[in-house]
Short mmCIF file of C-alpha atoms and ligand atoms in Angstrom, two decimals:
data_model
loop_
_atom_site.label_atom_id
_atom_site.label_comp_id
_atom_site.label_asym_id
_atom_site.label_seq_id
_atom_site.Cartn_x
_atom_site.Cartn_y
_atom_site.Cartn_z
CA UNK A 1 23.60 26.91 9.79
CA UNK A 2 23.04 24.12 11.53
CA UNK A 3 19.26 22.66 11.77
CA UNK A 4 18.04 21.41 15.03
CA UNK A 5 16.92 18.04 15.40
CA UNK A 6 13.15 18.37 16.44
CA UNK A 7 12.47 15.69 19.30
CA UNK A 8 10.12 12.70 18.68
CA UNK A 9 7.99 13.89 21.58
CA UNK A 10 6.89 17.15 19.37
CA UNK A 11 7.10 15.28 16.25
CA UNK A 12 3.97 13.16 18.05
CA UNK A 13 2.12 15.99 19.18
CA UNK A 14 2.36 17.38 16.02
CA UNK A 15 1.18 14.23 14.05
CA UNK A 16 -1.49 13.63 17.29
CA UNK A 17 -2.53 17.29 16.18
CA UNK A 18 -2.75 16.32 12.43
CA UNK A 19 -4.65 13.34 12.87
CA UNK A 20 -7.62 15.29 14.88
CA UNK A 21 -7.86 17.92 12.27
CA UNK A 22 -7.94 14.78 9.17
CA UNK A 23 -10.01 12.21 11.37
CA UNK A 24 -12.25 14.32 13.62
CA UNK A 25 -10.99 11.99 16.67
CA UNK A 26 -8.02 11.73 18.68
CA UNK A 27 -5.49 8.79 17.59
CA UNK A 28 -4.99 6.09 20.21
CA UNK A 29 -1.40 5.10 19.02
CA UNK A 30 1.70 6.77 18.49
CA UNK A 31 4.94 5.28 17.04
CA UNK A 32 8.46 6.41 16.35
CA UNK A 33 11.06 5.11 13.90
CA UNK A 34 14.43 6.36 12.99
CA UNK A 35 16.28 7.11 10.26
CA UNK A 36 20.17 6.03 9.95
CA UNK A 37 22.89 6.82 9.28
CA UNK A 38 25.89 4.34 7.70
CA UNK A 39 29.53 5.53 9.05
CA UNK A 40 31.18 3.07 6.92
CA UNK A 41 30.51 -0.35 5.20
CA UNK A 42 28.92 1.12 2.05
CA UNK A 43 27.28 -1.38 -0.76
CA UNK A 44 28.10 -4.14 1.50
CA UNK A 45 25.58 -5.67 2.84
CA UNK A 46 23.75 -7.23 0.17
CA UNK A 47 27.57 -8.65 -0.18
CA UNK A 48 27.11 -10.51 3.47
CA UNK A 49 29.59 -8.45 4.99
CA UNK A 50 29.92 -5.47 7.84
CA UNK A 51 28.04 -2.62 8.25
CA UNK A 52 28.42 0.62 10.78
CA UNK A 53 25.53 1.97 10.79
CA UNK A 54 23.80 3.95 13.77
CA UNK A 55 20.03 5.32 13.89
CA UNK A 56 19.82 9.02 13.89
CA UNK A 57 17.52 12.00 15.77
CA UNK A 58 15.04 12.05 12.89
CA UNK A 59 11.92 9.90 13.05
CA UNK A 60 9.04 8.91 10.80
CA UNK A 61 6.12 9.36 13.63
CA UNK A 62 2.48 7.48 12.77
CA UNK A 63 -0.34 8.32 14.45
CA UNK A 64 -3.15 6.14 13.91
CA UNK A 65 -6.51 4.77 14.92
CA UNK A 66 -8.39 1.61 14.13
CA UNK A 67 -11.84 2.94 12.36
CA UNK A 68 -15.14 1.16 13.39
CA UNK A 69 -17.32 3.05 10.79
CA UNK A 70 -17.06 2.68 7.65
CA UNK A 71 -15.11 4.75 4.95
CA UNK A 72 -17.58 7.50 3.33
CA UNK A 73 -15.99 6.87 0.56
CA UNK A 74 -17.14 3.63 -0.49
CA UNK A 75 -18.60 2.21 2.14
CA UNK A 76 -16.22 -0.16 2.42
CA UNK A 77 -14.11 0.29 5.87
CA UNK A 78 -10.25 0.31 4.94
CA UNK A 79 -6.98 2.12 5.09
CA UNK A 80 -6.79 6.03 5.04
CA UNK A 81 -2.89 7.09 5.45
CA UNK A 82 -1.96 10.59 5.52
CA UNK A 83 1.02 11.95 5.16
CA UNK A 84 2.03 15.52 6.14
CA UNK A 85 4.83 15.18 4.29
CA UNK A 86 3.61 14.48 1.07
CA UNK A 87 0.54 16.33 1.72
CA UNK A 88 -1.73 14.19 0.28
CA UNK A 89 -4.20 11.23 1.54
CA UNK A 90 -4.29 7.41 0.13
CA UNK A 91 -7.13 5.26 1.04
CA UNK A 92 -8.01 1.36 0.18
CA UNK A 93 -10.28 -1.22 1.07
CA UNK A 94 -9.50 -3.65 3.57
CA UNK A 95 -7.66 -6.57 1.51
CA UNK A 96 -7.19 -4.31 -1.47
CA UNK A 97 -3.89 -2.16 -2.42
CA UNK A 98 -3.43 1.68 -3.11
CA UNK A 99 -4.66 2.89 -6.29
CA UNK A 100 -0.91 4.99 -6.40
CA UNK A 101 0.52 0.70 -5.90
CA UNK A 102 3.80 0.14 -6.39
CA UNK A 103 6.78 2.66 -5.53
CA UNK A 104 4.57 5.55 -3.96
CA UNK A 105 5.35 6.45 -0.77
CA UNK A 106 2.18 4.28 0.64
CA UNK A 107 3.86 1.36 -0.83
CA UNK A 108 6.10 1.06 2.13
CA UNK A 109 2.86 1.23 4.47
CA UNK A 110 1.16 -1.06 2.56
CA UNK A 111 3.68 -3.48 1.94
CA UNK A 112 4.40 -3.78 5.89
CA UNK A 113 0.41 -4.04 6.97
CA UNK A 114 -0.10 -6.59 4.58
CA UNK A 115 2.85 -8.80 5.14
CA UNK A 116 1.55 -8.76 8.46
CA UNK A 117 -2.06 -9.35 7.75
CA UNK A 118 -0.97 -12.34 6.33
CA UNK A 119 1.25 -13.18 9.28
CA UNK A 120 -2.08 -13.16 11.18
CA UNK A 121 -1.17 -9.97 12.42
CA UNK A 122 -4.32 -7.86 11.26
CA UNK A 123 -4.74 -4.41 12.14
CA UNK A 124 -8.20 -4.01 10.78
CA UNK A 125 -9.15 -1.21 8.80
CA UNK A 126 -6.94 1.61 10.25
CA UNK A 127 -6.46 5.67 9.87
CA UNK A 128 -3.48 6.78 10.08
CA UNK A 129 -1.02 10.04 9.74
CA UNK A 130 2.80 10.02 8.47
CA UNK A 131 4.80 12.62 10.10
CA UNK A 132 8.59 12.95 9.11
CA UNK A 133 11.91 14.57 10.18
CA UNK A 134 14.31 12.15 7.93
CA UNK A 135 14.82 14.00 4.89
CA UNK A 136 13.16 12.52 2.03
CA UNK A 137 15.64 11.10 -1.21
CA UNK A 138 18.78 11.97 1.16
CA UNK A 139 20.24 8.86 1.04
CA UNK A 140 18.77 8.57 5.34
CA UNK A 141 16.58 5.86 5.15
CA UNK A 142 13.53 7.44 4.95
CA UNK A 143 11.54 4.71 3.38
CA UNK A 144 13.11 1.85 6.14
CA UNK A 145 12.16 4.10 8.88
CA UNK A 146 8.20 4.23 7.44
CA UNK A 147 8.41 0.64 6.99
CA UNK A 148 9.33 -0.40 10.66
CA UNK A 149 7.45 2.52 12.26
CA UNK A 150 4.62 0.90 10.39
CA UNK A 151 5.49 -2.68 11.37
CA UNK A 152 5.78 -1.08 15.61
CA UNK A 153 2.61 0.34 14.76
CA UNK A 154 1.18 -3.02 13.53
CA UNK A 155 2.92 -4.56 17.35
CA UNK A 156 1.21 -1.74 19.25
CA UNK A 157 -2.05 -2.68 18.05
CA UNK A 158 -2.51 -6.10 18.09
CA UNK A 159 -0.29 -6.76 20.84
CA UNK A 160 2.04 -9.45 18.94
CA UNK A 161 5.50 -8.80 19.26
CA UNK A 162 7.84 -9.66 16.21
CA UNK A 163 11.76 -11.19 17.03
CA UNK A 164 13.34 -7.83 16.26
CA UNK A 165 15.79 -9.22 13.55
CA UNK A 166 11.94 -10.67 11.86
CA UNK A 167 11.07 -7.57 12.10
CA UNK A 168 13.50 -5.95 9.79
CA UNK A 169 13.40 -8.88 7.68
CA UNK A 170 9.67 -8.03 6.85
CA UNK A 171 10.15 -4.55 6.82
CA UNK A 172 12.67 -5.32 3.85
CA UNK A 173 10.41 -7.54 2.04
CA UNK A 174 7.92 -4.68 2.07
CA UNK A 175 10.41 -2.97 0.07
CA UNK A 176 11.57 -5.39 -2.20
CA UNK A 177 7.70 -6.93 -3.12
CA UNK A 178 5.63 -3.49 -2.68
CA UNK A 179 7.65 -0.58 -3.52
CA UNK A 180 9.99 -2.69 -6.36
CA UNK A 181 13.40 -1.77 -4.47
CA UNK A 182 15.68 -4.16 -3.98
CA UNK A 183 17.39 -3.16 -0.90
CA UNK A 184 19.82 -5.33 1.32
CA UNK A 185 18.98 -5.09 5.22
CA UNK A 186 21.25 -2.12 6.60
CA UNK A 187 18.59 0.25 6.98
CA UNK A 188 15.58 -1.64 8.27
CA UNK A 189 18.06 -3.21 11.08
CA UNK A 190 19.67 -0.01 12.14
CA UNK A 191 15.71 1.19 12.68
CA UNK A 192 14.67 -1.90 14.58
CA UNK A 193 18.16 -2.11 16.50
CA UNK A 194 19.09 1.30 17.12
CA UNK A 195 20.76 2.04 20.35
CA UNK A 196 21.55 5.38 22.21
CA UNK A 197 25.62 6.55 21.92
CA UNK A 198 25.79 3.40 19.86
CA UNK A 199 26.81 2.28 16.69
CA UNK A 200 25.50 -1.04 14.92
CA UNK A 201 28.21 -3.25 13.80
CA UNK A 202 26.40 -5.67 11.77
CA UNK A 203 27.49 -8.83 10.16
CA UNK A 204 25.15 -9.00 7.61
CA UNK A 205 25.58 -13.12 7.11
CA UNK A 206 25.05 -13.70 10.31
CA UNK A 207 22.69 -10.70 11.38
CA UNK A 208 24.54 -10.63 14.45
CA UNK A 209 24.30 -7.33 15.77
CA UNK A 210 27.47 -5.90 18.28
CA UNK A 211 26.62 -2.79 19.73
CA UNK A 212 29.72 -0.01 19.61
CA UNK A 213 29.69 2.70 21.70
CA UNK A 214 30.40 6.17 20.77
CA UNK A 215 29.30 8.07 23.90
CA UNK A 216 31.93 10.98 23.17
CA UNK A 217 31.37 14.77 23.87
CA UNK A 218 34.64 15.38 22.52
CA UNK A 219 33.52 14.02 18.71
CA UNK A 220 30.47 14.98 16.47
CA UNK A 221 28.83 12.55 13.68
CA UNK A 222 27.81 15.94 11.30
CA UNK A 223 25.14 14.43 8.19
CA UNK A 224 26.05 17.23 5.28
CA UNK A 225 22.84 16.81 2.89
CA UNK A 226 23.53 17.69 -0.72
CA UNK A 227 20.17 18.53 -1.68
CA UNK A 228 21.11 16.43 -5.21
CA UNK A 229 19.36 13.38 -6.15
CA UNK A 230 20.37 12.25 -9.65
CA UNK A 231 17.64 9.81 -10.94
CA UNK A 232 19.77 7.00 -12.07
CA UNK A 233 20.12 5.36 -8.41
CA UNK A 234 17.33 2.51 -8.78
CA UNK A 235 18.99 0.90 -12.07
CA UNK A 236 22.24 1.72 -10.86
CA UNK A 237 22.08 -0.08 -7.28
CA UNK A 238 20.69 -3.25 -9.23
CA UNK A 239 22.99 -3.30 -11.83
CA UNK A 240 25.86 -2.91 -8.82
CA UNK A 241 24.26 -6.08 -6.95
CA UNK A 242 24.50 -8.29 -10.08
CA UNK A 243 27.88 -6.96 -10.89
CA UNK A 244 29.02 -8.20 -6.94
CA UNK A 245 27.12 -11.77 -7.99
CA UNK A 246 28.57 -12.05 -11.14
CA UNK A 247 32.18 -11.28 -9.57
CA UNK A 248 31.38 -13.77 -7.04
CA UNK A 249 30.42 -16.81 -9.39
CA UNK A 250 33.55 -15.90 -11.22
CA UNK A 251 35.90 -16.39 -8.25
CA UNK A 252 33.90 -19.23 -7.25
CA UNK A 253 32.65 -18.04 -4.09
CA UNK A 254 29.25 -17.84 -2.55
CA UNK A 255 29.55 -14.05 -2.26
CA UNK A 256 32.54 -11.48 -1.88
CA UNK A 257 32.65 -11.68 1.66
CA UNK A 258 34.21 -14.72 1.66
CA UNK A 259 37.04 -13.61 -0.38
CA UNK A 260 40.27 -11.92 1.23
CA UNK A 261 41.79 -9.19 -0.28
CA UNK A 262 45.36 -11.16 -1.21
CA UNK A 263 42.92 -13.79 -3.14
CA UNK A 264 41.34 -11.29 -4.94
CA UNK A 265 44.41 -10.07 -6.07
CA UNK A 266 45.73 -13.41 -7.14
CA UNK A 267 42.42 -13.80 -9.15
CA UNK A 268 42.69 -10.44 -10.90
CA UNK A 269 42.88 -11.94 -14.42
CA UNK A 270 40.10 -14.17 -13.99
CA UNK A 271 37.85 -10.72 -13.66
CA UNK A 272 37.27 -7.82 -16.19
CA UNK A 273 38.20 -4.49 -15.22
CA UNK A 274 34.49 -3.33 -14.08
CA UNK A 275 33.78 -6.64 -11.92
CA UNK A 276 37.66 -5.98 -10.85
CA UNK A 277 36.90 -2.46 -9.16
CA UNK A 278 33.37 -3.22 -7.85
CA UNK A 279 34.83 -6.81 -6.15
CA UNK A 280 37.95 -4.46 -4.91
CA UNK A 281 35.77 -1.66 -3.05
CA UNK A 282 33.24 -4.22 -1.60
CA UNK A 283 36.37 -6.58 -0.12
CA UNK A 284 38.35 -3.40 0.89
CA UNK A 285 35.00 -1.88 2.48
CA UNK A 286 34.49 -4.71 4.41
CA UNK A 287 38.30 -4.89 6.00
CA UNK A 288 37.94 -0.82 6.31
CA UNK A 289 34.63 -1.45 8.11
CA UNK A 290 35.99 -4.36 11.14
CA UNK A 291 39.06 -2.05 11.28
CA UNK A 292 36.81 1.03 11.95
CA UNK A 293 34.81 -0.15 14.65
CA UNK A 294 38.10 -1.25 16.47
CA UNK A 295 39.63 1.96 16.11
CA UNK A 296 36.09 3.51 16.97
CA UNK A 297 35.95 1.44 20.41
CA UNK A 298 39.64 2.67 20.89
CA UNK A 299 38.37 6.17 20.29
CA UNK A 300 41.48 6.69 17.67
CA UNK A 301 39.39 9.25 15.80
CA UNK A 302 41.98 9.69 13.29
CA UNK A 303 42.12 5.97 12.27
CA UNK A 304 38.47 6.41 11.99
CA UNK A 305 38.82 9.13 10.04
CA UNK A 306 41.12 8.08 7.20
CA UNK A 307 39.76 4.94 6.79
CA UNK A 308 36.75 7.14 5.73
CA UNK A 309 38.08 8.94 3.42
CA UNK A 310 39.71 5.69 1.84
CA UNK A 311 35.79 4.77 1.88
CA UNK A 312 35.02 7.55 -0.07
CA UNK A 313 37.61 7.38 -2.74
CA UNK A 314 36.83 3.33 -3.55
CA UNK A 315 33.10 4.26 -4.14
CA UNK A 316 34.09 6.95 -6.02
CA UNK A 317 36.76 5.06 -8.32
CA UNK A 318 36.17 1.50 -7.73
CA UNK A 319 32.21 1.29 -7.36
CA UNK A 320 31.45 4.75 -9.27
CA UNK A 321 28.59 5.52 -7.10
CA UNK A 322 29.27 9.01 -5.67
CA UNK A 323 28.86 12.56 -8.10
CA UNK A 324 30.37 15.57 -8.08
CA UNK A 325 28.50 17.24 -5.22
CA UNK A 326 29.52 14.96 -2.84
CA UNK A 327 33.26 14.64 -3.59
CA UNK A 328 32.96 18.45 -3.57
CA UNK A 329 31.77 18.45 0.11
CA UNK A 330 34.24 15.47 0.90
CA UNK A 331 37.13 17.65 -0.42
CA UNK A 332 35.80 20.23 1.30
CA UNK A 333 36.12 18.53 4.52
CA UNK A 334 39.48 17.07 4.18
CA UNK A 335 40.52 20.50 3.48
CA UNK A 336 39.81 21.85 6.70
CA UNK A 337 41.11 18.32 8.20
CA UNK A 338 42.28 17.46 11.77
CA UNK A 339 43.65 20.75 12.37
CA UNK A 340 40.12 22.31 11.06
CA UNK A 341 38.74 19.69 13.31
CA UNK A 342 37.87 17.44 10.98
CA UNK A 343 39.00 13.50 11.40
CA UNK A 344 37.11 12.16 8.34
CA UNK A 345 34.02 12.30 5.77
CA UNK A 346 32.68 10.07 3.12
CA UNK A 347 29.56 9.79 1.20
CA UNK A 348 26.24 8.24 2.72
CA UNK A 349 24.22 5.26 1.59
CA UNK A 350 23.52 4.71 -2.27
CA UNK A 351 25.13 7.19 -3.64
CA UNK A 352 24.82 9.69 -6.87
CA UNK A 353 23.35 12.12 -4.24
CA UNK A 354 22.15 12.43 -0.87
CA UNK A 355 24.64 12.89 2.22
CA UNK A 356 28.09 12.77 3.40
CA UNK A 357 28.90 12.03 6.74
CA UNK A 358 31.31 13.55 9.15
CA UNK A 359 33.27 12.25 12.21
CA UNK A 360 34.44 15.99 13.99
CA UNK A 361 35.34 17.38 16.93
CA UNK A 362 32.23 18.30 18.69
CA UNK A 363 33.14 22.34 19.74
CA UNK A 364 34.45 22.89 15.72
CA UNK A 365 31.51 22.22 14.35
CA UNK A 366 29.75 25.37 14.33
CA UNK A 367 32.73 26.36 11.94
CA UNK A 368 32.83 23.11 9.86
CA UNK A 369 29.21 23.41 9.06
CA UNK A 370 30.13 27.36 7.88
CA UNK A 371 33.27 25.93 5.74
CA UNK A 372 31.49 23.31 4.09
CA UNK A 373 28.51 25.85 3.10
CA UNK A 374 30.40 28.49 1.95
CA UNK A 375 32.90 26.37 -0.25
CA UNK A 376 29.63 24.13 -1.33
CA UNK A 377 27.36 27.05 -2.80
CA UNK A 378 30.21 28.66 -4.18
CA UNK A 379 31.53 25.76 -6.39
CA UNK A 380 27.89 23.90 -6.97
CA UNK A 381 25.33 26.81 -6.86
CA UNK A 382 23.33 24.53 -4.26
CA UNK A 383 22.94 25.51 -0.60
CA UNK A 384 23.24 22.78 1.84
CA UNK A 385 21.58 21.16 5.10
CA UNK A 386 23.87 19.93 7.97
CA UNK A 387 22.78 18.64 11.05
CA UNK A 388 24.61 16.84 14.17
CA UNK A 389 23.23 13.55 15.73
CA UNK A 390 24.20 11.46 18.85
CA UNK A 391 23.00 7.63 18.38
CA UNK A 392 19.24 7.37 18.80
CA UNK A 393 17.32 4.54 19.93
CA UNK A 394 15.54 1.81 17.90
CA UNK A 395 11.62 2.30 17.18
CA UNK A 396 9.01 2.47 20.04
CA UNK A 397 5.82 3.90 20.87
CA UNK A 398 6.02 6.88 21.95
CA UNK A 399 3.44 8.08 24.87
C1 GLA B 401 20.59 1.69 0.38
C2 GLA B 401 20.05 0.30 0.66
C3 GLA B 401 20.90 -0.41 1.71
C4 GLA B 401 22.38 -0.38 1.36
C5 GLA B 401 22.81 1.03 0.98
C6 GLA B 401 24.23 1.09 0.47
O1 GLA B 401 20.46 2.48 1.52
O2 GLA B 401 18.72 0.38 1.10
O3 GLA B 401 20.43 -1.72 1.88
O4 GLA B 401 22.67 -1.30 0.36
O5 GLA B 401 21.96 1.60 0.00
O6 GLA B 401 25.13 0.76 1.48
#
């Protein structure tokens, strides 16, 4: 019922394997970079505020070699990127762009090497293998993780070291200038800053990053994947942003982080119902999301828990970005609640899709998992994946 997490050290034999069979040589580097995944603080931090994200057990892995010969291809020595996942092989010439360009999954590799290349951080022409355990259009950050394994890949080779938060900053660059999304900085710095049994409380103003431990046997973080993507998220997530700037300009601050809930309130009027609810779930998110790591650091699960389901309901009613198959596994889960072992649940990342997150007790999962299957095939027809993961670590090489 529930998968297993396979661990980066067999993801990178695997991809070491890949690469010998596509190159005809053994790679020389191997990085690792996580997924995440965002326990509360959702839509909010292109809105300045605080996020609670932590980086999960499943990796992008790049294995990778610089080429000294040139490409058969066209004689021209370049990029060759393949990726096990997609199953397919991009190539380019050195200072050139994939033929696929914009929004393929190479985007996010391109993007990164050439942001660096023009940082003075050149690779040189490069083969290279994508290997991947984050699940692909589930809402886990697959595309952040490819970008800042990419950008550690880019460190391991030349030797330059980027200032971590720099780092994520590029990485989210790549994505906004190569692959056309135009993501705030959650996932890339939950990636880059990742800690073991911790979660990343980040003010995303300041990009200070606290560190919040959750080294607990007792409790589980259980990622409930919907397997539904509905194809209206890259409009809608746009068309959210400009609603939170438009809201903004009209209560005459720089952004809705500096507003507080009771002045929001007073300025209800001066808003139209739709800038109304999406201003009211980003200011509640944020107070939900400082309240949640205190109670988190207290290890008052059940605090955590229901301000997660109060998560769940404003994006559902107030920022209208979850869908029927995830309120179905959030009901679900409340159903079973603390009794069932269950403290709280709430959709994950962008919404309309994707994954809902968990906080349970650690020996009930086995029968939450069953619960939430059973009761999620039988009212949606689809058959779910669930796994468990502790805090993971930040990207690395891995030897
Ligand atoms: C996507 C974006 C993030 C963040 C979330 C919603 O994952 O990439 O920057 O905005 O959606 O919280």
């Amino acid at each position: 019922m529930i998968e297993r997490n396979v661990t980066v050290e067999q993801l990178a034999r695997e991809a070491r394997d890949a690469f010998a069979r596509q190159f005809g040589r053994p790679a020389t580097q191997v990085v690792a970079a996580p997924g995440r995944v965002n326990l509360i603080g959702e839509h909010i931090d292109y809105n300045d505020g605080f996020v609670l994200p932590m980086a999960i057990e499943r990796f992008v892995v790049l294995a990778a070699d610089r080429v000294t010969t040139p490409l058969a291809t066209d004689h021209r020595p370049g990029y060759r990127v393949h990726s096990l996942t997609a199953g397919q092989t991009e190539s380019w010439p050195w200072g050139g762009a994939p033929a696929s360009g914009r929004g393929s999954w190479v985007s996010y590799v391109w993007g990164v090497l050439d942001l660096c290349a023009r940082r003075q951080l050149a690779t040189g022409p490069l083969d290279l293998v994508v290997h991947s355990s984050v699940p692909i259009g589930g809402g886990l950050s697959s595309s952040a993780a490819l970008e800042v394994a990419t950008a550690t890949l880019v460190e391991a080779l030349t030797g330059a070291r980027l200032e971590p938060a720099d780092k994520a900053l590029l990485c989210q660059r790549a994505e906004h200038e190569y692959a056309g999304v135009p993501c705030g900085i959650m996932d890339q710095f939950s990636s880059v800053f990742g800690r073991a049994e911790h979660l990343i409380l980040l003010d995303c103003r300041t990009r200070r990053v606290e560190l919040v431990p959750l080294a607990a046997n007792d409790v589980a973080v259980l990622i409930t994947n919907s397997n539904v993507k509905h194809a209206l998220t890259g409009g809608e997530y746009a068309q959210r942003r400009g609603q939170c700037e438009a809201a903004a300009r009209r209560l005459g601050v720089a952004s809705l982080r500096d507003c507080s809930l009771d002045q929001l309130v007073a300025h209800q009027s001066a808003l139209e119902p739709i800038l109304w609810r999406r201003a009211h779930h980003v200011v509640s998110e944020i107070a939900r999301t400082t309240q949640a790591a205190a109670a988190l650091a207290q290890r008052a699960w059940e605090d955590v828990g229901r301000l997660m389901y109060a998560s769940h309901q404003s994006l559902r009613e107030d920022y209208e970005v979850s869908c029927d198959e995830l309120d179905v596994l959030v009901d679900l889960a409340r159903e079973r609640g603390v009794p069932g072992g269950v403290f709280g649940s709430r959709m994950t990342g962008a919404g309309f899709g994707g994954c809902t997150v968990s906080l349970v007790q650690a020996h009930q999962v086995d029968a939450i998992a069953a619960h939430l299957a059973r009761g999620y095939t039988a009212r949606t027809g689809i058959a779910p994946t669930m796994f468990v993961s502790r805090p993971a670590a930040g990207a690395g090489v891995v030897n």
